[in-house]
C-alpha positions as a printed Julia matrix, in Angstrom:
785×3 Matrix{Float64}:
   2.28   72.16  69.14
   1.03   72.76  65.6
  -2.22   72.73  63.66
  -2.92   70.88  60.44
  -3.55   73.71  57.9
  -6.05   71.52  56.02
  -8.3    70.04  58.69
  -7.3    72.09  61.74
  -6.52   69.04  63.87
  -3.94   69.29  66.64
  -0.54   67.85  65.6
   2.63   67.2   67.58
   5.39   69.1   65.75
   7.97   66.35  66.21
  10.5    65.07  63.63
   8.33   61.97  63.21
   5.23   63.96  62.26
   4.22   64.55  58.66
   5.46   67.95  57.53
   6.11   70.13  54.53
   8.27   73.25  54.27
   7.02   76.18  52.2
   9.37   79.16  52.15
  10.59   79.65  55.68
   7.53   78.05  57.3
   7.13   74.38  58.17
   3.59   73.0   58.23
   2.59   69.84  60.09
  -0.2    67.42  59.17
  -2.34   64.88  60.97
  -2.55   62.55  57.96
  -1.0    61.81  54.61
  -4.19   62.85  52.83
  -4.05   66.31  54.42
  -0.39   66.65  53.47
  -1.09   65.65  49.87
  -3.99   68.07  49.66
  -1.72   70.9   50.88
   1.27   70.09  48.64
  -0.6    69.33  45.41
  -4.3    70.18  45.77
  -5.27   69.67  42.11
  -3.54   66.29  41.91
  -5.0    65.22  45.23
  -8.58   66.08  44.35
  -8.22   64.13  41.08
  -7.03   61.12  43.09
  -9.92   61.5   45.49
 -12.42   61.53  42.62
 -10.88   58.44  40.99
 -10.7    56.5   44.27
 -14.23   57.57  45.25
 -15.61   56.36  41.92
 -13.68   53.07  42.09
 -14.8    52.46  45.67
 -18.46   53.08  44.91
 -18.23   50.89  41.8
 -16.65   48.05  43.78
 -19.19   48.54  46.58
 -22.09   48.36  44.13
 -20.75   45.11  42.63
 -20.2    43.63  46.09
 -23.75   44.49  47.15
 -25.12   43.02  43.92
 -23.17   39.77  44.39
 -24.22   39.49  48.03
 -27.94   39.92  47.43
 -28.62   39.21  43.77
 -25.92   36.73  42.74
 -28.43   34.1   41.56
 -30.26   36.61  39.34
 -27.05   38.14  37.98
 -25.47   34.84  36.95
 -28.81   33.67  35.6
 -28.84   36.6   33.16
 -25.66   35.28  31.53
 -26.84   31.66  31.58
 -24.56   30.48  34.36
 -25.24   28.9   37.7
 -24.53   31.1   40.69
 -21.34   30.17  42.6
 -21.63   28.94  46.15
 -21.08   31.22  49.16
 -17.44   30.2   49.56
 -16.6    31.11  45.95
 -18.63   34.32  46.14
 -16.75   35.39  49.25
 -13.43   34.89  47.48
 -14.67   37.09  44.61
 -15.74   39.72  47.16
 -12.31   39.51  48.81
 -10.64   40.13  45.45
 -12.85   43.18  44.83
 -12.46   44.64  48.33
  -8.68   44.18  48.76
  -7.49   46.89  46.31
 -10.06   49.31  47.69
  -8.99   48.59  51.26
  -5.24   49.0   50.67
  -4.98   51.29  47.62
  -7.94   53.69  47.88
  -7.8    53.4   51.67
  -4.01   53.37  51.82
  -3.93   57.03  52.88
  -5.64   56.12  56.13
  -3.0    53.52  56.95
  -0.18   56.0   56.29
  -1.83   58.5   58.6
  -2.35   55.79  61.23
   1.33   54.79  61.1
   2.5    58.38  61.47
   0.13   58.82  64.41
   1.66   55.76  66.08
   5.17   57.12  65.57
   4.13   60.42  67.09
   2.37   58.54  69.92
  -0.89   60.26  69.1
  -4.31   59.32  67.74
  -6.13   61.03  64.9
  -9.08   60.58  62.57
  -7.1    58.17  60.39
  -6.69   55.97  63.47
 -10.44   55.48  63.71
 -10.98   55.01  59.98
  -8.12   52.52  59.64
  -9.16   50.49  62.69
 -12.84   50.52  61.76
 -12.52   49.47  58.13
  -9.73   46.99  58.91
 -11.91   45.28  61.5
 -14.73   44.77  58.98
 -12.3    43.71  56.23
 -10.21   41.4   58.41
 -13.22   39.55  59.83
 -14.66   39.13  56.33
 -11.31   37.96  54.95
 -11.05   35.28  57.64
 -14.56   34.08  56.79
 -13.66   33.96  53.09
 -10.32   32.2   53.58
 -11.39   29.82  56.35
 -14.87   28.63  55.26
 -17.31   27.2   57.81
 -15.22   28.36  60.81
 -17.22   31.56  61.39
 -20.11   31.02  59.02
 -20.47   32.53  55.55
 -21.58   36.1   56.22
 -19.04   38.76  55.22
 -19.02   42.54  55.55
 -16.86   43.61  52.64
 -19.67   45.95  51.65
 -19.21   47.84  54.94
 -15.44   48.27  54.64
 -15.58   49.27  50.96
 -18.55   51.64  51.18
 -17.25   53.28  54.36
 -14.05   54.13  52.47
 -16.15   55.26  49.48
 -18.3    57.61  51.56
 -15.32   59.06  53.43
 -13.46   59.69  50.18
 -16.57   61.25  48.67
 -16.88   63.48  51.73
 -13.25   64.51  51.36
 -13.81   65.25  47.66
 -16.86   67.42  48.35
 -15.11   69.05  51.28
 -12.06   69.91  49.15
 -14.25   71.29  46.36
 -16.27   73.44  48.74
 -13.16   74.72  50.52
 -11.54   75.64  47.22
 -14.54   77.84  46.45
 -13.79   79.81  49.6
 -10.51   81.05  48.14
 -11.64   81.5   44.53
 -11.54   85.29  44.84
  -7.99   85.29  46.19
  -6.73   82.95  43.48
  -8.52   85.02  40.84
  -6.91   88.17  42.22
  -3.43   86.68  42.04
  -4.12   85.3   38.58
  -5.05   88.75  37.24
  -1.55   90.13  37.7
  -0.08   90.94  34.27
   2.56   88.6   32.85
   4.37   91.34  30.93
   5.08   95.03  31.38
   5.83   97.8   28.87
   9.22   99.06  30.06
  10.44  102.56  29.13
  14.15  103.22  28.91
  15.8   106.17  27.16
  12.46  107.08  25.6
  12.04  103.62  24.04
   9.16  101.34  25.06
   9.3    97.54  24.81
   7.61   94.61  26.53
   9.46   92.45  29.04
   8.31   89.6   31.33
   7.1    90.85  34.66
   9.93   89.0   36.42
  12.48   91.29  34.75
  11.07   94.5   36.26
  13.36   95.94  38.93
  12.8    98.61  41.55
  13.23  102.01  39.89
  12.33  100.85  36.38
   9.71  102.97  34.62
   6.86  101.22  32.8
   3.89  102.49  30.8
   0.26  101.62  31.57
  -2.24  102.33  28.78
  -5.98  102.87  29.37
  -7.74   99.6   30.19
  -4.52   97.82  31.19
  -3.6    96.41  34.58
  -0.7    97.96  36.45
   2.19   95.51  36.39
   3.56   96.02  39.89
   3.47   98.44  42.82
   4.88  101.83  41.94
   4.63  105.61  41.96
   3.19  107.66  39.11
   5.81  109.87  37.45
   3.76  111.04  34.47
   0.1   111.3   33.54
  -3.26  111.23  35.29
  -5.92  108.52  35.35
  -8.76  106.95  37.32
  -7.52  103.64  38.75
  -9.85  100.84  39.82
  -8.34   99.28  42.96
 -11.45   97.32  43.93
  -9.83   93.89  43.58
  -7.17   94.88  46.09
  -8.93   97.24  48.49
 -12.6    96.39  48.01
 -13.31  100.07  47.22
 -15.83  100.21  44.38
 -15.09  103.74  43.13
 -11.98  104.41  40.99
  -9.29  106.55  42.6
  -7.77  109.53  40.82
  -4.0   109.13  40.4
  -1.43  111.65  39.25
   2.3   112.28  39.53
   3.53  111.42  43.02
   0.67  109.06  43.88
   1.26  105.39  44.7
  -0.45  102.66  42.69
  -0.95   98.98  43.39
  -0.07   96.12  41.08
  -3.03   94.33  39.37
  -5.28   97.41  39.7
  -6.84   98.71  36.47
  -6.07  101.97  34.72
  -9.55  102.91  33.51
  -8.54  106.01  31.51
  -5.49  108.08  30.72
  -1.89  107.05  30.18
   0.4   106.54  33.15
   4.14  106.2   33.48
   4.94  104.42  36.73
   8.25  103.87  38.54
   8.36  100.45  40.21
   8.74  100.65  44.0
   8.09   97.01  44.95
   8.42   93.86  42.87
   7.98   90.11  43.3
   7.17   88.93  46.8
   7.45   92.48  48.15
   4.35   93.74  46.35
   1.15   94.44  48.22
  -0.63   91.7   46.26
   1.97   89.11  47.25
   1.86   90.25  50.86
  -1.94   90.02  50.9
  -1.78   86.48  49.51
   0.82   85.48  52.09
  -1.1    87.05  54.97
  -4.38   85.42  53.95
  -2.8    81.99  53.54
  -1.11   82.23  56.93
  -4.27   83.47  58.61
  -6.38   80.73  57.03
  -4.08   78.09  58.51
  -3.91   79.82  61.89
  -5.59   78.9   65.14
  -8.28   80.88  66.93
  -8.36   80.65  70.75
 -11.5    78.54  70.52
  -9.42   75.92  68.7
  -7.71   75.14  72.02
 -11.03   73.71  73.22
 -11.25   71.55  70.11
  -7.63   70.41  70.51
  -8.21   69.45  74.15
 -11.35   67.5   73.23
  -9.71   65.77  70.25
  -6.7    64.68  72.31
  -9.02   62.81  74.7
 -11.78   61.97  72.23
 -10.09   59.32  70.06
  -8.81   57.16  72.97
 -12.23   57.46  74.63
 -13.97   56.34  71.43
 -11.71   53.32  71.11
 -12.51   52.32  74.67
 -16.26   52.74  74.07
 -16.03   50.76  70.82
 -14.05   47.95  72.48
 -16.42   47.8   75.46
 -19.45   47.76  73.15
 -17.9    44.98  71.05
 -17.2    42.84  74.14
 -20.71   43.45  75.49
 -22.34   42.35  72.24
 -20.04   39.35  71.95
 -21.16   38.17  75.38
 -24.81   39.14  74.97
 -27.39   36.55  73.97
 -29.63   39.18  72.37
 -29.63   39.5   68.57
 -28.11   42.6   66.99
 -30.98   44.94  65.94
 -29.52   45.75  62.53
 -28.48   42.14  61.8
 -30.51   39.66  63.91
 -28.84   36.5   62.59
 -25.21   37.57  63.11
 -22.8    35.36  65.08
 -21.24   36.73  68.31
 -17.92   37.6   66.62
 -19.77   39.27  63.75
 -21.91   41.25  66.19
 -18.82   42.47  68.01
 -17.07   43.45  64.77
 -20.07   45.32  63.34
 -20.66   47.35  66.53
 -16.95   48.16  66.85
 -16.82   49.39  63.25
 -20.02   51.47  63.6
 -18.81   53.2   66.78
 -15.33   54.15  65.56
 -16.59   55.33  62.17
 -19.48   57.48  63.42
 -17.16   59.02  66.05
 -14.44   60.02  63.59
 -13.78   63.69  64.54
 -13.33   65.04  61.01
 -16.15   67.55  61.43
 -14.87   68.55  64.87
 -11.44   69.29  63.44
 -12.92   71.24  60.53
 -15.31   73.36  62.59
 -12.9    76.22  63.31
 -10.54   76.25  60.28
 -13.4    75.96  57.78
 -15.06   79.1   59.14
 -11.73   80.93  59.38
 -10.87   79.95  55.81
 -13.99   81.66  54.47
 -14.01   84.54  56.97
 -10.4    85.52  56.33
 -10.95   85.29  52.56
 -14.04   87.5   52.69
 -12.15   90.0   54.81
  -9.41   90.2   52.18
 -12.04   90.78  49.47
 -13.29   93.83  51.37
  -9.9    95.28  52.26
  -9.69   93.8   55.78
  -6.52   91.72  56.17
  -6.3    89.29  59.06
  -2.74   88.69  60.27
  -3.71   86.97  63.5
  -6.78   84.72  63.64
  -6.7    84.86  67.43
  -7.35   88.6   67.21
 -10.14   88.04  64.7
 -11.86   85.73  67.18
 -11.34   88.23  70.01
 -12.66   91.1   67.87
 -16.09   89.5   68.04
 -16.12   90.14  71.8
 -14.61   93.65  71.87
 -16.46   96.1   74.12
 -14.16   99.15  73.95
 -12.43  100.67  70.93
  -9.69  103.27  71.42
  -8.96  105.48  68.42
  -5.84  107.42  67.61
  -6.8   110.82  66.18
  -4.41  112.07  63.51
  -4.38  109.88  60.42
  -6.93  107.48  61.87
 -10.09  109.52  62.37
  -8.76  112.61  60.62
  -7.03  113.06  57.29
  -3.73  114.19  58.83
  -4.07  116.99  56.32
  -4.48  120.57  57.51
  -6.88  122.95  55.8
  -7.65  126.61  56.38
 -10.97  127.0   58.2
 -11.03  130.67  59.25
  -9.43  133.94  58.18
  -9.78  136.89  60.53
  -8.8   140.47  59.64
  -8.56  143.46  61.97
 -10.47  146.55  60.82
  -8.78  147.84  57.72
  -7.28  145.07  55.56
  -9.56  142.57  53.8
  -9.64  138.89  54.74
  -8.47  137.94  51.22
  -5.46  140.21  51.64
  -4.53  138.58  54.97
  -4.62  135.13  53.34
  -2.7   136.35  50.26
   0.1   137.89  52.33
   0.31  134.89  54.64
   0.59  132.56  51.63
   3.17  134.8   49.95
   5.54  134.59  52.9
   4.75  130.92  53.6
   5.49  129.96  49.98
   9.1   129.31  50.94
   8.16  127.07  53.88
   8.19  123.26  53.91
   6.07  123.11  57.07
   2.59  121.46  56.7
   0.96  124.66  58.02
   2.71  126.74  55.39
   1.73  124.34  52.62
  -1.9   124.37  53.76
  -1.99  128.17  53.76
  -0.51  128.33  50.26
  -2.97  125.7   49.01
  -5.93  127.67  50.4
  -4.75  130.89  48.77
  -4.28  129.21  45.4
  -7.72  127.6   45.69
  -9.14  131.09  46.31
  -7.33  132.21  43.11
  -5.2   134.7   45.05
  -2.17  136.09  43.23
   0.85  135.48  45.44
   3.48  138.19  45.72
   7.16  137.45  45.19
   9.1   137.87  48.43
  12.8   138.03  49.2
  15.03  137.24  52.17
  12.9   134.37  53.45
  13.7   133.29  57.03
  12.14  130.57  59.18
  12.34  130.11  62.95
  11.53  126.56  63.99
   8.4   126.39  66.11
   7.78  130.14  65.8
   7.12  131.29  62.26
   8.49  132.81  59.07
   9.27  136.26  57.67
  10.28  137.76  54.32
  10.51  141.11  52.58
   7.78  142.25  50.21
   9.26  145.3   48.54
  10.32  147.55  51.41
   7.92  146.01  53.92
   8.5   142.99  56.1
   5.77  140.33  56.25
   5.72  138.18  59.39
   3.59  135.05  60.0
   3.65  132.73  62.99
   2.92  132.67  66.71
   1.94  135.71  68.75
   5.32  135.55  70.45
   7.01  135.57  67.05
   5.11  138.71  66.06
   6.1   140.43  69.3
   9.74  139.43  68.77
   9.5   141.25  65.43
   8.18  144.44  67.03
   4.49  143.9   66.28
   1.75  144.83  68.72
  -0.41  141.65  68.62
  -2.97  142.9   71.17
  -5.82  143.39  68.63
  -5.63  139.69  67.78
  -5.78  138.28  71.32
  -9.55  137.87  71.74
 -10.09  136.17  68.39
  -7.0   134.02  68.95
  -8.43  132.69  72.22
 -11.72  131.82  70.52
 -10.07  129.95  67.65
  -7.7   128.04  69.89
 -10.61  127.07  72.15
 -12.06  125.36  69.08
  -8.92  123.25  68.85
  -7.48  124.99  65.79
  -3.91  125.83  64.9
  -3.6   129.6   64.39
  -0.93  131.75  62.76
  -0.87  135.5   63.13
   0.01  137.77  60.19
   1.64  141.21  60.31
   2.99  143.77  57.84
   5.77  145.9   59.22
   4.73  146.65  62.81
   1.0   146.36  62.04
  -0.97  143.22  63.02
  -3.25  142.31  60.09
  -5.13  139.19  61.14
  -5.2   135.49  61.79
  -5.36  132.34  59.7
  -6.8   129.28  61.49
  -6.25  125.72  60.31
  -7.69  122.39  61.34
  -7.35  118.77  60.43
 -10.33  117.43  58.48
 -12.27  114.36  59.58
 -12.25  111.3   57.4
 -15.41  110.56  55.5
 -17.37  108.02  57.47
 -15.6   108.6   60.8
 -18.73  109.93  62.5
 -20.84  107.13  61.01
 -18.34  104.55  62.27
 -18.52  105.91  65.83
 -22.33  105.95  65.76
 -22.41  102.38  64.44
 -20.06  101.15  67.17
 -22.25  102.77  69.81
 -25.31  101.09  68.3
 -23.49   97.76  68.57
 -23.02   98.35  72.3
 -19.32   99.17  71.98
 -17.78  102.07  73.92
 -15.32  104.41  72.17
 -12.58  106.75  73.34
 -10.13  109.1   71.63
  -6.45  108.75  72.53
  -4.22  111.5   71.16
  -0.87  113.13  71.66
  -2.4   116.5   70.69
  -3.43  119.12  73.23
  -6.65  118.49  75.11
  -8.62  121.28  73.42
  -7.94  120.0   69.92
  -8.67  116.41  70.87
 -11.87  117.41  72.65
 -13.09  119.36  69.63
 -12.51  116.38  67.34
 -14.23  114.02  69.78
 -17.28  116.29  70.14
 -17.66  116.53  66.39
 -17.51  112.74  65.96
 -19.7   111.83  68.91
 -16.95  110.37  71.12
 -17.57  111.0   74.82
 -14.25  110.03  76.37
 -10.95  111.71  75.48
  -7.44  111.02  76.74
  -5.05  113.81  75.73
  -2.24  114.65  75.66
  -0.95  111.06  75.83
   2.63  109.99  75.11
   3.29  106.76  73.12
   4.25  104.77  76.21
   1.18  106.13  78.01
  -1.07  104.88  75.22
   0.0   101.31  75.95
  -0.46  101.95  79.68
  -3.94  103.3   79.01
  -4.8   100.13  77.07
  -3.7    98.03  80.02
  -5.91  100.06  82.39
  -8.89   99.62  80.06
  -8.26   95.86  79.96
  -8.27   95.65  83.76
 -11.99   96.41  83.7
 -12.55   92.91  82.35
 -13.56   93.87  78.82
 -11.74   93.19  75.58
 -10.13   96.32  74.15
  -9.3    97.18  70.53
  -6.84   99.9   69.53
  -6.99  101.58  66.12
  -3.95  103.51  64.91
  -1.52  104.17  62.1
   1.69  105.68  63.45
   4.92  104.56  65.06
   3.66  106.11  68.3
   0.61  103.81  68.15
   2.62  100.57  67.85
   3.01   99.91  71.62
  -0.74  100.35  72.16
  -1.58   98.19  69.12
   0.59   95.42  70.51
  -0.84   95.79  74.05
  -4.49   95.7   72.96
  -6.53   92.51  72.76
  -7.16   93.49  69.13
  -4.73   95.77  67.29
  -6.24   97.35  64.16
  -3.71   99.13  61.95
  -4.41  101.23  58.88
  -2.86  100.06  55.64
  -1.44  103.54  54.99
   0.25  103.55  58.39
   3.87  102.93  59.23
   5.5    99.51  58.83
   5.87   99.33  62.61
   2.14   99.9   63.14
   1.22   97.26  60.56
   3.57   94.77  62.19
   2.04   95.43  65.62
  -1.57   95.15  64.45
  -3.43   91.85  64.07
  -5.94   93.3   61.59
  -5.03   95.69  58.76
  -7.53   98.0   57.03
  -6.32   98.5   53.46
  -8.83  101.26  52.66
  -7.82  103.34  55.71
 -11.54  103.89  56.31
 -12.76  104.1   59.94
 -15.97  102.4   58.83
 -13.96   99.24  58.26
 -13.44   99.01  62.02
 -17.18   98.35  62.22
 -17.01   95.96  59.28
 -14.08   94.04  60.79
 -15.93   93.54  64.08
 -19.08   92.56  62.17
 -17.07   90.0   60.17
 -15.48   88.69  63.37
 -18.91   88.22  64.96
 -20.23   86.4   61.9
 -17.16   84.16  61.75
 -17.3    83.32  65.45
 -21.0    82.49  65.16
 -20.21   80.09  62.3
 -17.49   78.42  64.39
 -19.95   77.74  67.22
 -22.58   76.51  64.79
 -20.02   74.15  63.26
 -18.99   72.86  66.67
 -22.62   72.19  67.5
 -23.17   70.13  64.36
 -19.88   68.3   64.86
 -20.85   67.31  68.4
 -24.31   66.25  67.25
 -22.81   63.87  64.72
 -19.83   62.68  66.74
 -21.39   62.4   70.18
 -25.14   61.93  69.79
 -24.79   58.98  67.41
 -22.16   57.09  69.43
 -24.79   55.59  71.77
 -26.92   54.69  68.74
 -23.98   52.79  67.23
 -23.06   51.17  70.56
 -26.61   49.86  70.94
 -26.37   48.11  67.57
 -28.87   50.43  65.88
 -26.53   51.95  63.25
 -25.31   50.14  60.17
 -21.55   50.74  59.58
 -22.27   51.83  56.01
 -24.7    54.48  57.22
 -22.13   55.48  59.85
 -19.6    56.12  57.1
 -22.12   58.15  55.11
 -23.1    60.18  58.19
 -19.47   60.85  59.07
 -18.75   62.11  55.56
 -21.94   64.17  55.61
 -20.9    65.81  58.9
 -17.74   67.23  57.31
 -19.69   68.44  54.28
 -22.28   70.05  56.58
 -19.59   71.94  58.5
 -17.88   73.2   55.35
 -21.21   74.05  53.72
 -22.3    76.03  56.76
 -18.99   77.91  56.7
 -19.48   78.74  53.04
 -22.59   80.73  53.89
 -20.1    83.37  55.08
 -19.47   84.05  51.4
 -22.62   86.14  51.54
 -20.99   88.54  54.01
 -21.48   92.2   53.15
 -19.96   95.15  55.04
 -22.23   96.26  57.87
 -21.47   99.93  57.13
 -21.81  100.95  53.51
 -19.96  103.84  51.92
 -23.0   106.11  52.22
 -22.9   105.62  55.99
 -26.02  103.48  56.51
 -25.47  100.57  58.84
 -27.66   97.52  58.91
 -26.32   96.65  62.35
 -27.26  100.04  63.72
 -30.73   99.83  62.25
 -31.38   96.43  63.78
 -29.62   96.77  67.14
 -31.82   97.79  70.06
 -28.83   98.63  72.24
 -28.5   102.24  73.31
 -25.3   104.03  72.48
 -22.99  104.61  75.39
 -22.09  107.86  73.68
 -24.25  110.33  71.71
 -26.93  108.65  69.67
 -25.92  110.53  66.57
 -22.56  111.94  65.66
 -22.28  115.64  64.95
 -20.68  117.13  61.85
 -17.13  118.26  62.4
 -16.69  121.86  61.27
 -14.15  122.21  64.12
 -15.95  125.31  65.32
 -17.57  124.18  68.57
 -16.7   126.56  71.4
 -15.5   124.9   74.59
 -17.47  125.4   77.8
 -15.67  127.71  80.13
 -15.01  127.13  83.8
 -16.78  128.83  86.69
 -20.01  127.91  88.39
 -21.91  124.97  86.94
 -20.17  122.03  85.22
 -16.56  121.3   86.09
 -13.86  119.9   83.83
 -12.6   116.34  84.1
  -8.8   116.94  84.38
  -8.07  113.78  82.36
 -10.32  114.0   79.31
 -11.48  117.64  79.59
 -15.12  116.6   79.49
 -17.62  118.73  81.41
 -19.13  117.02  84.48
 -21.92  118.15  86.8
 -20.25  118.17  90.28
 -23.62  117.68  92.01
 -24.21  114.32  90.33
 -20.64  113.19  89.66
 -20.18  109.51  90.49
 -16.38  109.63  90.56
 -14.47  112.21  92.63
 -10.98  112.53  94.06
  -9.41  114.84  96.64
  -5.91  116.08  95.86
  -3.91  118.89  97.45
  -7.0   120.21  99.18
  -9.08  120.35  96.0
 -11.92  118.1   94.85
 -11.88  116.86  91.25
 -14.74  115.23  89.36
 -14.56  112.64  86.58
 -16.78  111.43  83.76
 -15.82  107.75  84.13
 -14.06  105.2   86.33
 -11.21  105.04  83.83
 -10.46  108.76  84.05
 -10.67  108.56  87.85
  -8.21  105.65  87.89
  -5.73  107.44  85.64
  -5.84  110.6   87.74
  -5.56  108.84  91.1
  -2.34  107.14  89.99
  -0.58  110.22  88.59
  -2.37  113.47  89.53
   0.61  115.68  88.72
   0.61  114.47  85.13
  -2.83  115.98  84.49
  -2.39  119.17  86.54
   0.75  120.5   84.84
């Protein structure tokens, strides 16, 4: 099964079906017109305009000859021809319109017959052919069936349908203007630098590893890494981020972004189809031709709809042929004429163009707007499901936090100063490649501390480092590492417990055999993380933190961001298992992550949301990708999904109104075939026009943290109403009388009011939620070790 990427209609992907191969992907089409529009859109829209104009011109002349022939010929001093001659003139005018301008409908009808299917071209071809054929017989065999012809109906139906297609194509093209503009802004040349010499070359000649120069005001030729210089780079066209980003040596840059100031020398890392811009274009095009789950309903209806319409049209035609009553719209028509007119009106008004467009038109605009704001949709099915998500699980490191340690506390025992503890720790850590060591050195340099030169540097994996400063040994690392080096770490124990209870990583520092103090580090929350959690709660969406870190650290992060439920420590395989448990509660679950360890959970979730800065594996597993790596875009993605889904349902409503409500009107002889053609064309334009209102989409959560959704939503947050700042210094509640600790998420629970409890090994445990209770009851030992 396949879907027409132009109109969204269901297509049998058989060898007989119309198809076109682009790259490694084969696309299938319901009609020749859709195929032509996909292969050569500019050429096709020009044809549509020419054929529409010719059809309306011929229709106008036919109407004039039918109703004003005496007046028209009188103006040129000639006698009006008789009805037989006039009908032959009308036949000559209508024939090229029927088979040239309307030829696309016959091609689509023939392909549908070969595929043993029925499509919108089936109805158009049968309807217009019926009106044309009856009229042709009247013109060629005078007096047999009277003199009344309906060439005006066949010609103007084709004219209105072609006009609808033209307007539809024009409106749809506007939906992807931003994407085409983005691709068109990529530079055509680059200033290559080799052996100190700079010269311009076509962009196609740039290879991975080549260095090129970007002057102030110029666009960056291709994706790369800065090797020289500093500048503010405007990446708004790619990421949607309005503020320029500071770039210096070692930073990655994206092709087509603008160097606003400074001179950069960039080494190309990705070229051609491998660039981020090319990948965005490919992803958006694929997503815009994808199918949302709701499209299955449309496919099922369409598969039955066309045959049902033909039966209704045939039955109506027979009924009017046998009826003695005059046709309301044409009282003097003969029985055969009555039957033909009703048949044409029914099949034309029922043409399911709007029904087929309802879903893809909204997706076309929604996916494009997402790309404009840095939200890439890989899987339209996940975009549709995102509108109904009720639980969002967040990975911690790199998703809600910066994955960048910073020094938060420096403690010194009586005697040495805190600055001295930090300086000595940084001096010995200067030789370390560990993230903790780098963070300590960065903090010391920021404090303008003068680092001492050490010798004999040694590092013990997982324990710490040591080096000689003059004739004294400086040791930094775990308490066990200090004790292994003959240091009495007792004076540090109380403060160590307090800092670790806050979820911080702590290194102890000693000089010789003397313990000097502690340096505590913590990951920093991403800007907007707390606002994102609060906005999700205001939207009625539950949140939970899923982390491989220890429970204390995860709990501290969750408390600071306003997340009530925590699952930690959780292994990668357990993350996917946790997603499955959440899904068993009957609610759609989204997972947000960035690492290799998040990939199984991203794939298992109903909606996988991967950060653009994450690993390739994570991006492959996710259905939505957030280019800005901003947690607030989780809110914006769900908001976009809800808006898009609402437009799909609105489109379906209008399509059914046109296609279903007017069928009885046509069957009762109350609808002129020409008006039916106009209404059918208008239905497609209405659906596309309604979808285009999505172009006004704006992110629900702005960069300053204010959310329109949160302000308007009356729903109460399932978590804290407001998120707390995250200084990472919230002491954990200790055990004893009073609240007890949920063994799964470490949350404090009042045992007297606990709703979920479990007896294990003679002890009663309490839980904050049904999910934690379910996890514990399946594997108690996992949470008690």
